């Protein structure tokens, strides 16, 4: 197997011939490769920037004219990876390796940046921490820029896990976008249609298909870490405030127990009527 594809090979798909049981690599000429895996697949010379090959080693690099063409070819390769002739190759694409500039906007400007980073790390690898977007006057526009690398997902149409375009952190909602982001349905997260045309029944509580939130018997997952058994406010991965960090271990539980054991104030008399009045509501 040759060395991995470098991430700066933009719009490039690498195809490496698999080694036979006897240790040999079947040789395929560049011309035959182009005819078999490019022309017959419906791609033209005008869509190809370059085809580099090392036939004796079975290595072929296809660089396309644009990211959209590269993505279309990669999706075709990945969806047919178990079929001939693609099953004869190890497939690799720059789209998976590339570091992308992602823009994130949460409508609450006071959201904790550590919580936002925790959420993003569920879906991608954060290579540089989020930074504020400043306008020409040096004023923050409420958006964050973060450098990320997408994760692989063998079950996805293109083999890449794409973070949800819209999300929530507790009660705070937000959205994100990045170059090459596919257009997915906001309801079922599948391509090819929008939410208004979606016919899939998706539960808003547990995010699973086949039932509504009213009929759901599952516990809603935490929208920060994705685990069940707690909500965002109780998530162990949630960033702590300064006052919470200043408290000694177990102090919160002690305060809650003490508050629960306090006696209820007795009713007090009023000067005007002599009637008893209940405790004040703070």
CSV table of C-alpha atoms in Angstrom, one decimal, residues 12-179:
chain,number,residue,atom,x,y,z
A,12,UNK,CA,-8.5,14.6,-5.6
A,13,UNK,CA,-9.6,11.0,-5.3
A,14,UNK,CA,-6.9,8.4,-4.8
A,15,UNK,CA,-7.4,4.8,-6.0
A,16,UNK,CA,-5.0,2.1,-5.0
A,17,UNK,CA,-5.1,-1.4,-6.5
A,18,UNK,CA,-5.6,-4.1,-3.9
A,19,UNK,CA,-2.8,-6.7,-3.6
A,20,UNK,CA,-3.6,-10.2,-4.7
A,21,UNK,CA,-3.2,-13.2,-2.5
A,22,UNK,CA,0.2,-14.0,-4.0
A,23,UNK,CA,1.4,-10.5,-3.1
A,24,UNK,CA,1.4,-9.1,-6.6
A,25,UNK,CA,-0.4,-6.0,-7.7
A,26,UNK,CA,-2.3,-6.3,-11.1
A,27,UNK,CA,-1.1,-3.7,-13.4
A,28,UNK,CA,-3.6,-1.5,-15.2
A,29,UNK,CA,-2.5,1.0,-17.8
A,30,UNK,CA,-3.4,4.7,-17.5
A,31,UNK,CA,-5.4,4.6,-20.7
A,32,UNK,CA,-7.4,1.5,-19.6
A,33,UNK,CA,-7.9,3.0,-16.2
A,34,UNK,CA,-9.2,6.3,-17.7
A,35,UNK,CA,-11.6,4.4,-20.0
A,36,UNK,CA,-12.9,2.0,-17.3
A,37,UNK,CA,-13.2,4.3,-14.3
A,38,UNK,CA,-13.7,7.7,-15.8
A,39,UNK,CA,-15.2,7.7,-19.3
A,40,UNK,CA,-17.6,4.8,-18.8
A,41,UNK,CA,-18.7,6.3,-15.6
A,42,UNK,CA,-20.1,9.4,-17.4
A,43,UNK,CA,-17.2,11.9,-16.7
A,44,UNK,CA,-15.6,13.9,-19.5
A,45,UNK,CA,-12.2,15.3,-20.1
A,46,UNK,CA,-13.5,18.8,-19.4
A,47,UNK,CA,-14.2,17.8,-15.8
A,48,UNK,CA,-10.8,16.3,-15.2
A,49,UNK,CA,-7.9,18.5,-14.2
A,50,UNK,CA,-5.3,15.8,-14.0
A,51,UNK,CA,-4.9,12.0,-13.9
A,52,UNK,CA,-1.5,10.8,-12.4
A,53,UNK,CA,-0.7,7.2,-12.3
A,54,UNK,CA,2.0,4.8,-11.2
A,55,UNK,CA,0.7,1.7,-13.0
A,56,UNK,CA,3.4,-0.8,-11.6
A,57,UNK,CA,2.4,0.2,-8.0
A,58,UNK,CA,-1.3,0.4,-8.9
A,59,UNK,CA,-1.7,4.0,-7.7
A,60,UNK,CA,-3.9,6.5,-9.5
A,61,UNK,CA,-4.7,10.1,-8.6
A,62,UNK,CA,-7.7,11.8,-10.1
A,63,UNK,CA,-7.9,15.5,-9.7
A,64,UNK,CA,-11.1,17.3,-10.8
A,65,UNK,CA,-11.9,20.8,-12.0
A,66,UNK,CA,-14.0,21.6,-9.0
A,67,UNK,CA,-15.1,20.4,-5.6
A,68,UNK,CA,-18.6,19.7,-6.7
A,69,UNK,CA,-17.4,17.4,-9.5
A,70,UNK,CA,-15.0,15.7,-7.1
A,71,UNK,CA,-17.8,15.1,-4.6
A,72,UNK,CA,-20.0,13.7,-7.3
A,73,UNK,CA,-17.3,11.2,-8.4
A,74,UNK,CA,-16.5,10.3,-4.8
A,75,UNK,CA,-20.2,9.6,-3.9
A,76,UNK,CA,-20.4,7.3,-6.9
A,77,UNK,CA,-17.2,5.5,-5.9
A,78,UNK,CA,-18.3,5.1,-2.3
A,79,UNK,CA,-21.8,3.9,-3.1
A,80,UNK,CA,-20.4,1.3,-5.4
A,81,UNK,CA,-17.3,0.4,-3.4
A,82,UNK,CA,-18.4,-3.3,-3.2
A,83,UNK,CA,-19.0,-3.6,-6.9
A,84,UNK,CA,-16.5,-4.1,-9.8
A,85,UNK,CA,-14.3,-2.3,-10.8
A,86,UNK,CA,-14.3,-0.2,-7.6
A,87,UNK,CA,-14.0,-3.2,-5.3
A,88,UNK,CA,-10.5,-3.8,-6.8
A,89,UNK,CA,-9.3,-0.6,-5.2
A,90,UNK,CA,-8.7,1.1,-1.9
A,91,UNK,CA,-10.5,4.4,-2.1
A,92,UNK,CA,-9.4,7.7,-0.5
A,93,UNK,CA,-10.6,11.2,-0.9
A,94,UNK,CA,-9.2,14.6,0.0
A,95,UNK,CA,-12.7,15.7,1.0
A,96,UNK,CA,-12.4,13.6,4.1
A,97,UNK,CA,-8.9,14.8,5.0
A,98,UNK,CA,-9.3,18.5,4.3
A,99,UNK,CA,-9.4,21.0,7.2
A,100,UNK,CA,-12.5,23.2,6.7
A,101,UNK,CA,-13.3,26.7,7.9
A,102,UNK,CA,-16.7,26.4,9.7
A,103,UNK,CA,-18.9,29.3,10.7
A,104,UNK,CA,-21.1,28.8,13.7
A,105,UNK,CA,-23.8,31.1,14.9
A,106,UNK,CA,-25.7,30.7,18.2
A,107,UNK,CA,-28.5,33.2,18.8
A,108,UNK,CA,-27.5,33.7,22.4
A,109,UNK,CA,-24.2,35.6,22.4
A,110,UNK,CA,-23.5,34.6,26.0
A,111,UNK,CA,-23.3,30.9,25.3
A,112,UNK,CA,-20.3,29.3,26.8
A,113,UNK,CA,-17.6,28.7,24.2
A,114,UNK,CA,-16.5,25.5,25.9
A,115,UNK,CA,-20.0,24.0,25.5
A,116,UNK,CA,-20.0,25.0,21.9
A,117,UNK,CA,-16.6,23.3,21.4
A,118,UNK,CA,-17.8,20.2,23.2
A,119,UNK,CA,-20.8,19.9,20.9
A,120,UNK,CA,-18.6,20.3,17.8
A,121,UNK,CA,-16.2,17.6,18.9
A,122,UNK,CA,-19.1,15.1,18.9
A,123,UNK,CA,-19.3,15.6,15.1
A,124,UNK,CA,-15.8,16.6,13.9
A,125,UNK,CA,-12.2,17.1,14.9
A,126,UNK,CA,-11.6,20.6,16.1
A,127,UNK,CA,-8.1,21.6,14.8
A,128,UNK,CA,-8.3,25.2,16.0
A,129,UNK,CA,-10.5,26.7,18.8
A,130,UNK,CA,-13.4,29.0,17.8
A,131,UNK,CA,-12.6,32.7,17.4
A,132,UNK,CA,-15.0,35.6,17.1
A,133,UNK,CA,-15.8,37.1,13.7
A,134,UNK,CA,-15.2,40.8,13.8
A,135,UNK,CA,-16.5,43.4,11.3
A,136,UNK,CA,-14.6,46.3,9.9
A,137,UNK,CA,-15.1,48.3,13.1
A,138,UNK,CA,-13.8,45.5,15.3
A,139,UNK,CA,-17.3,44.6,16.6
A,140,UNK,CA,-18.2,41.0,17.0
A,141,UNK,CA,-21.1,39.9,14.7
A,142,UNK,CA,-22.2,37.0,16.9
A,143,UNK,CA,-20.6,34.3,14.7
A,144,UNK,CA,-17.6,32.1,15.4
A,145,UNK,CA,-15.0,30.7,13.1
A,146,UNK,CA,-13.6,27.3,13.9
A,147,UNK,CA,-11.2,25.0,11.9
A,148,UNK,CA,-12.4,21.4,11.7
A,149,UNK,CA,-11.8,18.1,10.0
A,150,UNK,CA,-14.8,16.0,9.2
A,151,UNK,CA,-15.0,12.4,10.4
A,152,UNK,CA,-15.5,9.3,8.3
A,153,UNK,CA,-18.8,7.5,8.3
A,154,UNK,CA,-19.0,4.3,6.2
A,155,UNK,CA,-22.8,4.4,6.3
A,156,UNK,CA,-23.1,7.9,4.8
A,157,UNK,CA,-23.6,8.3,1.0
A,158,UNK,CA,-20.2,9.9,0.6
A,159,UNK,CA,-18.5,8.2,3.5
A,160,UNK,CA,-18.3,11.4,5.5
A,161,UNK,CA,-20.2,12.4,8.7
A,162,UNK,CA,-21.6,15.9,8.3
A,163,UNK,CA,-22.5,17.9,11.4
A,164,UNK,CA,-26.2,19.0,11.6
A,165,UNK,CA,-26.8,22.4,10.0
A,166,UNK,CA,-29.0,23.4,12.9
A,167,UNK,CA,-28.7,22.5,16.6
A,168,UNK,CA,-29.5,23.4,20.2
A,169,UNK,CA,-27.5,23.8,23.4
A,170,UNK,CA,-30.0,23.7,26.1
A,171,UNK,CA,-32.6,26.3,25.1
A,172,UNK,CA,-30.2,28.1,22.8
A,173,UNK,CA,-30.5,27.3,19.1
A,174,UNK,CA,-27.9,27.9,16.4
A,175,UNK,CA,-26.7,26.9,13.0
A,176,UNK,CA,-23.5,26.2,11.2
A,177,UNK,CA,-22.1,26.1,7.6
A,178,UNK,CA,-18.9,25.2,5.8
A,179,UNK,CA,-17.6,24.8,2.2
